[in-house]
Amino acid sequence: MENFDFELTSEESGKIDIQAHSKPYQERIREITKSGNLYIDPGEIWEYWNVLKSENLFERLFLDITLQDMITNEKVTNHYNQIKNYLARWREREGSGINFSSSHNGYSISELERYLEEAFISLKNVQGRVDYYASWKRKADSDAYEKLAPYILTAIEDKILSFTEKRLIFTEGQKLGLTNDQIAEEINKYKRIRGDVKDETESENKLPAIIMTKEDAYNLFSVSKDASEQEIEESYHILRDSYITGLNSSIENIRTRSKIKLEEIDYAFSLIQKARKEMFHENKPLLPVKPGQAKKQVAKTEIKQKDADPREKKMQIINTFIIKFSKYFDGKTIFLVKEMLESRIEAVDDALLFIRMKNPIVTILLGVFLGFYGADRFFLKDFGLGALKLGLVIIIGLIARDESLLGLYIFPWIFYIADLITAKSRTAKYNLKSLENYLNLKSGTFR
């Protein structure tokens, strides 16, 4: 019998949670599905042996179900034989005293062979694969719709669907594997159920902007991917300034178009920033791996099928928060907040959704009707200036009894008007401060 030189590890030394590495794992299956050249060295512990436990029959054969049109009977048989030979060679080793289950998390060869045979019998023919894919797709779409629903309901809660909210819904839907048509149809379904929802993107065909790509973003600013940060920022500000004046137009359609265009510009800028950030991380050198270390790790690779990924739950909390409160911030700030929350994802919990955010419209209304009494300041917990405004009204009311002291009224009026002008920005600062307190960040981090 042949002797194979391979290294077994203890139960703890090489244990990996594949959930944290799901992207490389899925990418590897996709690569092999496209090339069709799966080869498993029988003298090594196959690092992906855990696919045999997958609920997805395609994955058990190391095939990507989303590429089922590229999968032939020959490819299925080849993958099946490679995995079957791997298990058969291990059965031979067991006869010489080498224990399979000790290096495969307690699973027996017979158990994994049953999983393999079940997958092969179901998928070896074209019709079997078509039927299984159709069943899988229905369930995948159903699960995706269920996960997307809270984002849509949160966005239309106030019966206004903004450009930013719609774009975030499309982003989440795409992550869940839905097509743009499916996402748009789902949004329309909930709009009909809710009734009387004002969709700010319906005045123009804004779908291309909502599903904007990185290339679209660069084209919008008329810059190349090799442009410097300064060139991109200059183009961003020039384009943005050209639409700012439209917000003050007396014509509602112009104001609406300007608002949507500004949101589109802000989103494009954030998309470029994110793309360049990802490019920086991709180009960073990987940490060196000591000889034998990779083999030790893959021996205990675990694929979790039923346990929900805690990180995914936290991402859902973050995205729900962003959709719910996006109308309170500009696009650039939203991107910064989302990036900060994602970078500190371990600190995120359900409490994020219960942070008390102030609506700038309420601040403005209080400023208009009760500004002299400091109500707008008290609303934002600025008790010092709130008390000052209230005190000015009382003091001036007591001493200004003739026309010669009429000038005393000028200062409160200046105070009153200044507060109205800055109401929106003051509310945004209050909201960002609430976020900073939640994340225990230094004051001014988001500014």
Coordinates of C-alpha atoms in Angstrom, one line a residue, residues 22-284:
S22 CA -17.5 32.4 2.8
K23 CA -16.6 34.6 -0.1
P24 CA -13.3 32.8 -1.1
Y25 CA -15.1 29.5 -0.6
Q26 CA -17.9 30.4 -2.9
E27 CA -15.4 32.0 -5.4
R28 CA -13.4 28.7 -5.5
I29 CA -16.5 26.7 -6.3
R30 CA -17.4 29.2 -9.0
E31 CA -13.9 29.0 -10.6
I32 CA -14.0 25.2 -10.6
T33 CA -17.5 25.1 -12.0
K34 CA -16.4 27.3 -14.9
S35 CA -13.2 25.4 -15.7
G36 CA -14.5 21.9 -14.9
N37 CA -11.0 20.8 -13.8
L38 CA -11.7 19.6 -10.2
Y39 CA -8.8 17.6 -8.9
I40 CA -8.5 16.3 -5.4
D41 CA -5.2 15.0 -4.1
P42 CA -5.9 11.7 -2.3
G43 CA -2.8 12.1 -0.3
E44 CA -4.0 15.3 1.4
I45 CA -6.9 16.3 3.6
W46 CA -9.2 18.1 1.1
E47 CA -9.8 21.5 2.4
Y48 CA -13.3 21.7 1.1
W49 CA -14.6 18.3 2.3
N50 CA -17.3 20.1 4.3
V51 CA -19.3 20.8 1.1
L52 CA -20.5 17.2 1.5
K53 CA -22.6 18.3 4.4
S54 CA -24.2 21.2 2.5
E55 CA -28.0 21.4 2.1
N56 CA -27.3 22.5 -1.5
L57 CA -26.9 19.4 -3.6
F58 CA -24.8 21.3 -6.2
E59 CA -22.3 22.3 -3.5
R60 CA -21.9 18.7 -2.4
L61 CA -20.5 18.1 -5.9
F62 CA -18.4 21.3 -5.7
L63 CA -20.6 23.0 -8.3
D64 CA -22.1 26.5 -8.3
I65 CA -25.9 26.2 -8.7
T66 CA -26.1 29.7 -10.2
L67 CA -24.0 28.5 -13.2
Q68 CA -26.2 25.5 -13.8
D69 CA -26.4 26.3 -17.5
M70 CA -22.6 25.6 -17.8
I71 CA -22.9 22.2 -16.0
T72 CA -22.9 19.1 -18.1
N73 CA -23.5 15.5 -17.3
E74 CA -19.8 14.9 -17.9
K75 CA -18.8 17.6 -15.4
V76 CA -21.1 16.2 -12.8
T77 CA -19.7 12.7 -13.2
N78 CA -16.1 14.0 -13.1
H79 CA -16.7 15.9 -9.8
Y80 CA -18.5 12.9 -8.4
N81 CA -15.6 10.5 -9.2
Q82 CA -13.0 12.9 -7.8
I83 CA -14.8 13.1 -4.4
K84 CA -15.7 9.4 -4.4
N85 CA -12.0 8.4 -5.0
Y86 CA -11.0 10.7 -2.2
L87 CA -13.3 8.9 0.2
A88 CA -12.3 5.5 -1.2
R89 CA -8.6 6.2 -0.6
W90 CA -9.4 7.2 3.0
R91 CA -11.3 4.0 3.5
E92 CA -8.1 2.2 2.5
R93 CA -6.1 4.2 5.1
E94 CA -8.5 3.3 7.8
G95 CA -7.5 -0.3 7.3
S96 CA -3.9 0.7 8.4
G97 CA -5.1 2.4 11.5
I98 CA -5.5 6.0 10.3
N99 CA -8.8 7.3 11.6
F100 CA -10.9 9.3 9.1
S101 CA -13.3 10.9 11.6
S102 CA -10.6 12.3 13.8
S103 CA -9.5 14.6 10.9
H104 CA -13.0 15.2 9.6
N105 CA -14.8 16.5 12.7
G106 CA -16.3 13.2 13.7
Y107 CA -17.9 12.4 10.4
S108 CA -17.7 8.8 9.1
I109 CA -16.8 7.9 5.5
S110 CA -20.2 6.1 5.1
E111 CA -22.1 9.2 6.2
L112 CA -20.4 11.5 3.7
E113 CA -20.7 8.9 1.0
R114 CA -24.5 8.9 1.5
Y115 CA -24.5 12.7 1.1
L116 CA -22.5 12.4 -2.1
E117 CA -24.6 9.6 -3.6
E118 CA -27.8 11.6 -2.9
A119 CA -26.4 14.6 -4.8
F120 CA -25.2 12.6 -7.7
I121 CA -28.4 10.6 -8.2
S122 CA -30.4 13.9 -8.2
L123 CA -28.1 15.9 -10.5
K124 CA -26.5 13.4 -12.9
N125 CA -29.2 14.1 -15.6
V126 CA -30.2 17.5 -17.2
Q127 CA -33.8 17.2 -16.1
G128 CA -32.8 16.5 -12.5
R129 CA -30.6 19.6 -12.5
V130 CA -33.3 21.8 -14.0
D131 CA -36.0 20.6 -11.5
Y132 CA -33.7 21.0 -8.6
Y133 CA -32.6 24.5 -9.7
A134 CA -36.2 25.6 -10.1
S135 CA -37.0 24.5 -6.6
W136 CA -33.9 26.1 -5.2
K137 CA -34.6 29.4 -7.0
R138 CA -38.1 29.6 -5.7
K139 CA -36.9 29.1 -2.2
A140 CA -34.0 31.5 -2.6
D141 CA -36.2 34.2 -4.0
S142 CA -38.8 33.7 -1.3
D143 CA -36.1 34.0 1.4
A144 CA -34.7 37.1 -0.4
Y145 CA -38.1 38.8 -0.6
E146 CA -38.6 38.1 3.1
K147 CA -35.3 39.7 4.0
L148 CA -35.9 42.7 1.7
A149 CA -39.4 43.5 3.0
P150 CA -38.3 45.2 6.3
Y151 CA -36.0 47.6 4.2
I152 CA -38.9 48.6 1.9
L153 CA -41.4 49.0 4.8
T154 CA -39.0 51.1 6.7
A155 CA -38.3 53.3 3.7
I156 CA -42.0 54.0 2.9
E157 CA -43.1 54.3 6.5
D158 CA -43.4 58.1 6.1
K159 CA -45.1 57.6 2.7
I160 CA -42.1 59.2 1.0
L161 CA -39.6 57.1 -1.0
S162 CA -36.5 59.1 -1.7
F163 CA -33.7 58.5 -4.2
T164 CA -31.3 57.5 -1.4
E165 CA -33.8 55.1 0.2
K166 CA -34.6 53.4 -3.2
R167 CA -31.0 53.1 -4.1
L168 CA -30.2 51.4 -0.7
I169 CA -33.1 49.0 -1.3
F170 CA -31.7 48.1 -4.7
T171 CA -28.3 47.5 -3.2
E172 CA -29.6 45.2 -0.6
G173 CA -31.8 43.3 -3.1
Q174 CA -28.8 42.7 -5.4
K175 CA -26.8 41.3 -2.5
L176 CA -29.7 38.9 -1.9
G177 CA -29.5 37.7 -5.5
L178 CA -32.6 39.4 -6.8
T179 CA -32.7 41.0 -10.3
N180 CA -33.4 44.7 -10.7
D181 CA -36.8 43.9 -12.2
Q182 CA -37.6 41.7 -9.2
I183 CA -36.6 44.5 -6.8
A184 CA -38.6 47.1 -8.6
E185 CA -41.7 44.9 -8.7
E186 CA -41.4 44.2 -4.9
I187 CA -41.1 48.0 -4.2
N188 CA -44.2 48.7 -6.3
K189 CA -46.1 45.9 -4.5
Y190 CA -45.5 47.4 -1.1
K191 CA -46.2 50.9 -2.4
R192 CA -49.6 49.7 -3.6
I193 CA -50.3 48.0 -0.2
R194 CA -49.2 51.1 1.7
G195 CA -51.1 53.5 -0.6
D196 CA -50.4 57.1 -1.4
V197 CA -46.6 56.8 -1.3
K198 CA -44.8 59.6 -3.0
D199 CA -41.9 58.2 -5.0
E200 CA -39.5 61.1 -5.6
T201 CA -37.8 59.1 -8.4
E202 CA -40.9 58.7 -10.5
S203 CA -40.8 62.2 -12.0
E204 CA -37.9 61.0 -14.2
N205 CA -36.5 57.6 -15.2
K206 CA -34.1 57.4 -12.4
L207 CA -33.5 53.6 -12.4
P208 CA -30.2 53.9 -14.3
A209 CA -28.9 56.2 -11.5
I210 CA -30.2 54.0 -8.8
I211 CA -28.3 51.0 -10.0
M212 CA -25.3 53.0 -11.0
T213 CA -22.0 51.2 -11.4
K214 CA -18.5 52.4 -10.6
E215 CA -17.9 53.1 -14.3
D216 CA -21.1 55.2 -14.4
A217 CA -19.9 57.2 -11.5
Y218 CA -16.5 58.0 -13.1
N219 CA -18.4 59.0 -16.3
L220 CA -20.7 61.3 -14.4
F221 CA -17.7 63.3 -13.2
S222 CA -15.9 63.0 -16.6
V223 CA -12.8 61.6 -15.0
S224 CA -10.8 58.4 -15.5
K225 CA -10.1 55.6 -13.0
D226 CA -6.6 56.9 -12.8
A227 CA -7.6 60.4 -11.8
S228 CA -6.2 61.8 -8.6
E229 CA -8.3 62.3 -5.4
Q230 CA -8.0 66.1 -6.0
E231 CA -9.3 65.9 -9.6
I232 CA -12.2 63.7 -8.5
E233 CA -13.1 66.1 -5.7
E234 CA -12.9 69.2 -7.9
S235 CA -15.2 67.6 -10.5
Y236 CA -17.6 66.5 -7.7
H237 CA -17.8 70.1 -6.3
I238 CA -18.2 71.7 -9.7
L239 CA -21.0 69.4 -10.7
R240 CA -22.7 69.7 -7.3
D241 CA -22.5 73.5 -7.3
S242 CA -24.3 73.6 -10.7
Y243 CA -27.4 72.0 -9.2
I244 CA -27.4 73.7 -5.7
T245 CA -29.1 76.8 -7.0
G246 CA -32.0 74.8 -8.3
L247 CA -33.0 74.0 -4.7
N248 CA -34.1 77.6 -4.3
S249 CA -36.2 77.8 -7.4
S250 CA -39.8 78.9 -7.2
I251 CA -40.7 76.0 -9.5
E252 CA -41.4 72.8 -7.7
N253 CA -40.3 70.5 -10.6
I254 CA -36.9 72.2 -10.8
R255 CA -36.4 71.9 -7.0
T256 CA -37.3 68.2 -7.1
R257 CA -35.0 67.5 -10.1
S258 CA -32.2 69.4 -8.4
K259 CA -32.6 67.4 -5.2
I260 CA -32.6 64.1 -7.0
K261 CA -29.6 65.1 -9.1
L262 CA -27.7 66.1 -6.0
E263 CA -28.4 62.8 -4.3
E264 CA -27.2 61.0 -7.5
I265 CA -24.0 63.1 -7.5
D266 CA -23.4 62.4 -3.8
Y267 CA -24.0 58.7 -4.3
A268 CA -21.6 58.6 -7.3
F269 CA -18.9 60.3 -5.3
S270 CA -19.4 57.8 -2.4
L271 CA -19.3 54.9 -4.9
I272 CA -15.9 56.1 -6.3
Q273 CA -14.5 56.5 -2.7
K274 CA -15.6 53.0 -1.8
A275 CA -14.2 51.5 -5.1
R276 CA -10.8 53.2 -4.5
K277 CA -10.8 52.0 -0.9
E278 CA -11.5 48.4 -2.0
M279 CA -8.8 48.6 -4.6
F280 CA -6.3 49.7 -1.9
H281 CA -7.2 46.7 0.3
E282 CA -7.0 44.3 -2.6
N283 CA -3.5 45.5 -3.5
K284 CA -2.2 45.1 0.1

